[in-house]
Coordinates of C-alpha atoms in Angstrom, one line a residue:
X66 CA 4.0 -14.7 -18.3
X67 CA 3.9 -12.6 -14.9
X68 CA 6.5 -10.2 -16.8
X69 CA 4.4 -9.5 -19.6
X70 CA 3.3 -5.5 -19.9
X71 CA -0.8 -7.3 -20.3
X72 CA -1.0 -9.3 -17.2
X73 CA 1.5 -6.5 -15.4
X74 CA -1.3 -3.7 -15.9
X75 CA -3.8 -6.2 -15.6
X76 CA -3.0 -7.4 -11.6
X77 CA -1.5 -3.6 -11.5
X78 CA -5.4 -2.5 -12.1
X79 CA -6.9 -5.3 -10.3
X80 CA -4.7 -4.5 -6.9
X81 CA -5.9 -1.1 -7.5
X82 CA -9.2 -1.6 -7.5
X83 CA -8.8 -4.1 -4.1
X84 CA -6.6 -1.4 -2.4
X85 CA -9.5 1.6 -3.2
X86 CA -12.6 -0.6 -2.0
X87 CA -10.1 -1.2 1.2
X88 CA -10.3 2.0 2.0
X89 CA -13.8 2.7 1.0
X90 CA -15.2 0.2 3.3
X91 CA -13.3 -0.8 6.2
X92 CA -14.4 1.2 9.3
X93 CA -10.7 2.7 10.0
X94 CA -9.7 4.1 13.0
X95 CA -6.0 5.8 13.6
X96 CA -4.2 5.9 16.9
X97 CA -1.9 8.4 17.8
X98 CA -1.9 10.1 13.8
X99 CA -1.2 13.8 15.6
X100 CA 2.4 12.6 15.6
X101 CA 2.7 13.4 11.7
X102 CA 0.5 16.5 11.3
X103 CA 3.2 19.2 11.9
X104 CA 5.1 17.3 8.8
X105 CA 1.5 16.7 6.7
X106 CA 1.0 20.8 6.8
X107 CA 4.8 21.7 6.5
X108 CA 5.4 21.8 2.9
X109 CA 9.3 21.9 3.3
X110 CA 9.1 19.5 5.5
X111 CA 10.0 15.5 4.6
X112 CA 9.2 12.4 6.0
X113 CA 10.0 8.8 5.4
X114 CA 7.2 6.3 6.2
X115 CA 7.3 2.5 7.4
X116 CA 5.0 -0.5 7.5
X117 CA 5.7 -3.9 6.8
X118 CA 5.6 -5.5 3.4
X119 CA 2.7 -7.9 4.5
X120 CA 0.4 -5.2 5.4
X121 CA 0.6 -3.9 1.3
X122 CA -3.1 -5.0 0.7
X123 CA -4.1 -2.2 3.5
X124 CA -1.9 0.2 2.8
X125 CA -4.4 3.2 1.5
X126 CA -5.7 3.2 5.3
X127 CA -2.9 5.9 5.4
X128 CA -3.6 7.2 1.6
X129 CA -5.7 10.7 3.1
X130 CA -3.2 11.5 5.7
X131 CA -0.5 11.1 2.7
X132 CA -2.6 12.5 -0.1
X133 CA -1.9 15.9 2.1
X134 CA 1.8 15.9 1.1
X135 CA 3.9 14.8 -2.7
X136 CA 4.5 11.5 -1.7
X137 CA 6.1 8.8 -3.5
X138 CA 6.9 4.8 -2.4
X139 CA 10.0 2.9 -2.8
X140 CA 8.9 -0.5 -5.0
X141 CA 11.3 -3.2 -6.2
X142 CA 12.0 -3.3 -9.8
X143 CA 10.8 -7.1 -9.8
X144 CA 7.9 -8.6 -11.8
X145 CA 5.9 -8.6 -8.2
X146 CA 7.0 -4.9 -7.6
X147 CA 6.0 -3.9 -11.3
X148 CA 2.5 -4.5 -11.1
X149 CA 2.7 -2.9 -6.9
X150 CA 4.1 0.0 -8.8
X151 CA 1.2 0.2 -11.1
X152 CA -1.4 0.0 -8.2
X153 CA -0.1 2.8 -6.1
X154 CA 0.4 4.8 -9.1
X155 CA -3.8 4.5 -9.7
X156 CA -4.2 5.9 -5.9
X157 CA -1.9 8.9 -6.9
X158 CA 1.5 7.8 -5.2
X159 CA 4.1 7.2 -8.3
X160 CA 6.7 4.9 -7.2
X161 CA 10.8 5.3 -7.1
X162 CA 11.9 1.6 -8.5
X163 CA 14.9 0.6 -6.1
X164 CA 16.5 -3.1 -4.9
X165 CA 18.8 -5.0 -3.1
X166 CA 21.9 -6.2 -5.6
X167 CA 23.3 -9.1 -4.9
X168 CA 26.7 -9.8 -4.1
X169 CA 29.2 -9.1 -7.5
X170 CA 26.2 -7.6 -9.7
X171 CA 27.8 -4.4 -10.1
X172 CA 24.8 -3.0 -12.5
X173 CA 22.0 -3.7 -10.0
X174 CA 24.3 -2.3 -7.4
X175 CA 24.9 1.0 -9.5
X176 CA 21.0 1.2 -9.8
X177 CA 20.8 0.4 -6.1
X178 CA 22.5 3.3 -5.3
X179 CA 20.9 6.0 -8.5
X180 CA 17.2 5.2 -6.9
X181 CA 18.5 5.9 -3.3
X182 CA 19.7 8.9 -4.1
X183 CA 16.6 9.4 -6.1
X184 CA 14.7 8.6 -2.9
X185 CA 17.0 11.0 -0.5
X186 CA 17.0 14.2 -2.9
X187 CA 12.9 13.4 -2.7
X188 CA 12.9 13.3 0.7
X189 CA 15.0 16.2 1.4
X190 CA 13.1 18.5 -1.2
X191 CA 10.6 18.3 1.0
X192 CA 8.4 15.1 -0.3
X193 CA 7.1 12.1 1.7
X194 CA 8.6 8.4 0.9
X195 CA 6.6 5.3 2.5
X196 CA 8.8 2.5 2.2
X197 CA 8.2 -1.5 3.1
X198 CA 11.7 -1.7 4.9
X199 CA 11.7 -5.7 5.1
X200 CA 10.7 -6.0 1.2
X201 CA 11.6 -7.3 -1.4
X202 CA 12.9 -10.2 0.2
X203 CA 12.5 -10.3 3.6
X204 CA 13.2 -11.2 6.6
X205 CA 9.8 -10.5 7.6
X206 CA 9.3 -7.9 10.2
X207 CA 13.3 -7.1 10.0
X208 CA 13.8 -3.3 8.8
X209 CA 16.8 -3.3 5.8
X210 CA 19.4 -0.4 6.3
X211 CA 18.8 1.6 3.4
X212 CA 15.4 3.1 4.5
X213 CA 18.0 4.5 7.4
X214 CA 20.2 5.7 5.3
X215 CA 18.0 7.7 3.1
X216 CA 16.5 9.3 6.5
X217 CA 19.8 9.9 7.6
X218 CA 21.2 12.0 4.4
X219 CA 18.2 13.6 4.2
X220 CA 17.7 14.8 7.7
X221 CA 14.4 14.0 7.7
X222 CA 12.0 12.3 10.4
X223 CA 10.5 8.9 10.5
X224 CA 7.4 7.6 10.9
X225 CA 6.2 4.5 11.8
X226 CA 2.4 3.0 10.7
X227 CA 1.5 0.1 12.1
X228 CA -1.8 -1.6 9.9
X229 CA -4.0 -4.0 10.4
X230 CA -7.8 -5.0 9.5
X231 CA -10.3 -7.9 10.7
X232 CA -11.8 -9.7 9.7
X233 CA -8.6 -10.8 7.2
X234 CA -7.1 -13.4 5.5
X235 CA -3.7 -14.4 5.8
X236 CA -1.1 -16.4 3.7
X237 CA 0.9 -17.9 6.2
X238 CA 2.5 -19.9 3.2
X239 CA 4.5 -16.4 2.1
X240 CA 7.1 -14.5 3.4
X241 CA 5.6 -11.8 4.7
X242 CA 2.5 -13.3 6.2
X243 CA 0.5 -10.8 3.6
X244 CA -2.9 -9.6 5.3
X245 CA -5.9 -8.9 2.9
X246 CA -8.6 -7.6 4.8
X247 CA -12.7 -8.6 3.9
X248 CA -14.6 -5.5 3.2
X249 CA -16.8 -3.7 5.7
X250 CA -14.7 -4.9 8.3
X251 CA -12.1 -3.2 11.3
X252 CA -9.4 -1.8 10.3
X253 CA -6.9 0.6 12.4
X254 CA -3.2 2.4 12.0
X255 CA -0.9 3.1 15.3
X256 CA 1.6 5.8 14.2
X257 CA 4.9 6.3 16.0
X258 CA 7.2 9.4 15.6
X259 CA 8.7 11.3 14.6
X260 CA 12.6 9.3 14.8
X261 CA 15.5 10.9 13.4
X262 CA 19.2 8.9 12.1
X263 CA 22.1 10.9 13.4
X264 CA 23.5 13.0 10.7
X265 CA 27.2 11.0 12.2
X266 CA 25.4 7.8 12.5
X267 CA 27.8 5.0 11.8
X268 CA 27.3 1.2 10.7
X269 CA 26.8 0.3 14.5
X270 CA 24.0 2.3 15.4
X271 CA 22.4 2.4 12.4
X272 CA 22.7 -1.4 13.1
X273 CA 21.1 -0.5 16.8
X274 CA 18.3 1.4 15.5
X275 CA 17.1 -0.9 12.6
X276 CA 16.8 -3.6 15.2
X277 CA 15.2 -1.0 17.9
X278 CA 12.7 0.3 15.5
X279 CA 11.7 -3.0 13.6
X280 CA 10.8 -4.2 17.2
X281 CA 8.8 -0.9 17.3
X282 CA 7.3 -1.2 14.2
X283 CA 6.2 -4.6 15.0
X284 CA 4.7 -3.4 18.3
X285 CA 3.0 -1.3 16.3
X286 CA 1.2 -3.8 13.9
X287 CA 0.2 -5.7 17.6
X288 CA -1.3 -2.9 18.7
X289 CA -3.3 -2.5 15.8
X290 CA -4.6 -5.9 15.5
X291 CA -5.3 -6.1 19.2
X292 CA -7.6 -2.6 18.2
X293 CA -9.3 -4.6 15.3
X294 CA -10.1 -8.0 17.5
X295 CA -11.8 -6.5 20.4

């Protein structure tokens, strides 16, 4: 039922719709967001930008820095990701449609590697990619390698957002501990950046940064909710 194009467009619209009032009425407040303005008023200039899958619900608390530049996400092709997809797409950022293949499934691995080329020409061009770098899947709070990688090729900076609102609830029964914030709450972003992948970056360090920056990242999302609890 969940892949049926109704009930895709219908959660798509219904997301879209929680995502906007979000934005509209959580009191936001951003820490450290200078980082990223000499890449929001550079049109040439790309960026790729992280925060954990969980924090999806919030995610528009970055939407008017973003807005600034073409900028696109990185959403599984899944049934979950389909109706993501059509949710971002409402707030103006279409989506690039990209996934982990599995061991021996050679199609989803060709597709795998189309959309992150996709994502690096993007990215390089001069466009803005926000990525959750521990979706689909998981683990939580563990950046995947190929949000790296794209970076890398492209030559292009990171950026790190840290989100997080209060008062929120939880589901502490999913993966990603996924935060939906109440309206007319707290909410605040930590940025960090701008990192860069070595152009000659081998397995090894990308293997040393992905662990360094998903312990930044989640520093990041501390920081935040230590902002919103006070």
């Amino acid at each position: 039922m969940l892949r049926s194009d109704g009930v895709q467009a219908f959660l798509g619209w219904v997301l879209g719709m929680y995502l906007r009032l979000v934005l509209r009425t959580v009191r936001w407040r951003h820490e450290n967001v200078a980082c990223v303005e000499p890449v929001l008023a550079d049109d040439t200039a790309g960026a790729v930008a992280l925060f954990w899958h969980g924090r999806i619900p919030l995610c528009l608390a970055t939407a008017p820095q973003w807005w600034r530049k073409r900028t696109r996400c990185l959403v599984s092709p899944s049934a979950d990701g389909e109706f993501i997809a059509q949710a971002l797409s409402m707030s103006g950022f279409p989506a690039i449609r990209v996934s982990s293949a599995k061991k021996g499934d050679s199609a989803k691995a060709r597709q795998a590697v189309a959309a992150i080329r996709e994502a690096t020409a993007w990215v390089a061009g001069g466009g803005a990619l926000v990525v959750t770098p521990d979706g689909p899947r998981g683990p939580n709070e563990v950046i995947q390698a190929g949000a790296l990688q794209i970076a890398r090729r492209s030559g292009q900076p990171v950026f790190l957002m840290g989100i997080a609102a209060a008062p929120a609830w939880r589901l502490e029964d999913t993966w990603d501990k996924v935060m939906f914030a109440f309206p007319f709450g707290r909410g605040a972003v930590v940025w960090e950046g701008p990192l860069h992948v070595p152009a000659d970056a081998g397995e090894a360090e990308i293997a040393a940064l992905t662990e360094d920056w998903s312990a930044r990242l989640s520093a990041a999302t501390r920081r935040a909710e230590a902002l919103v609890a006070r």
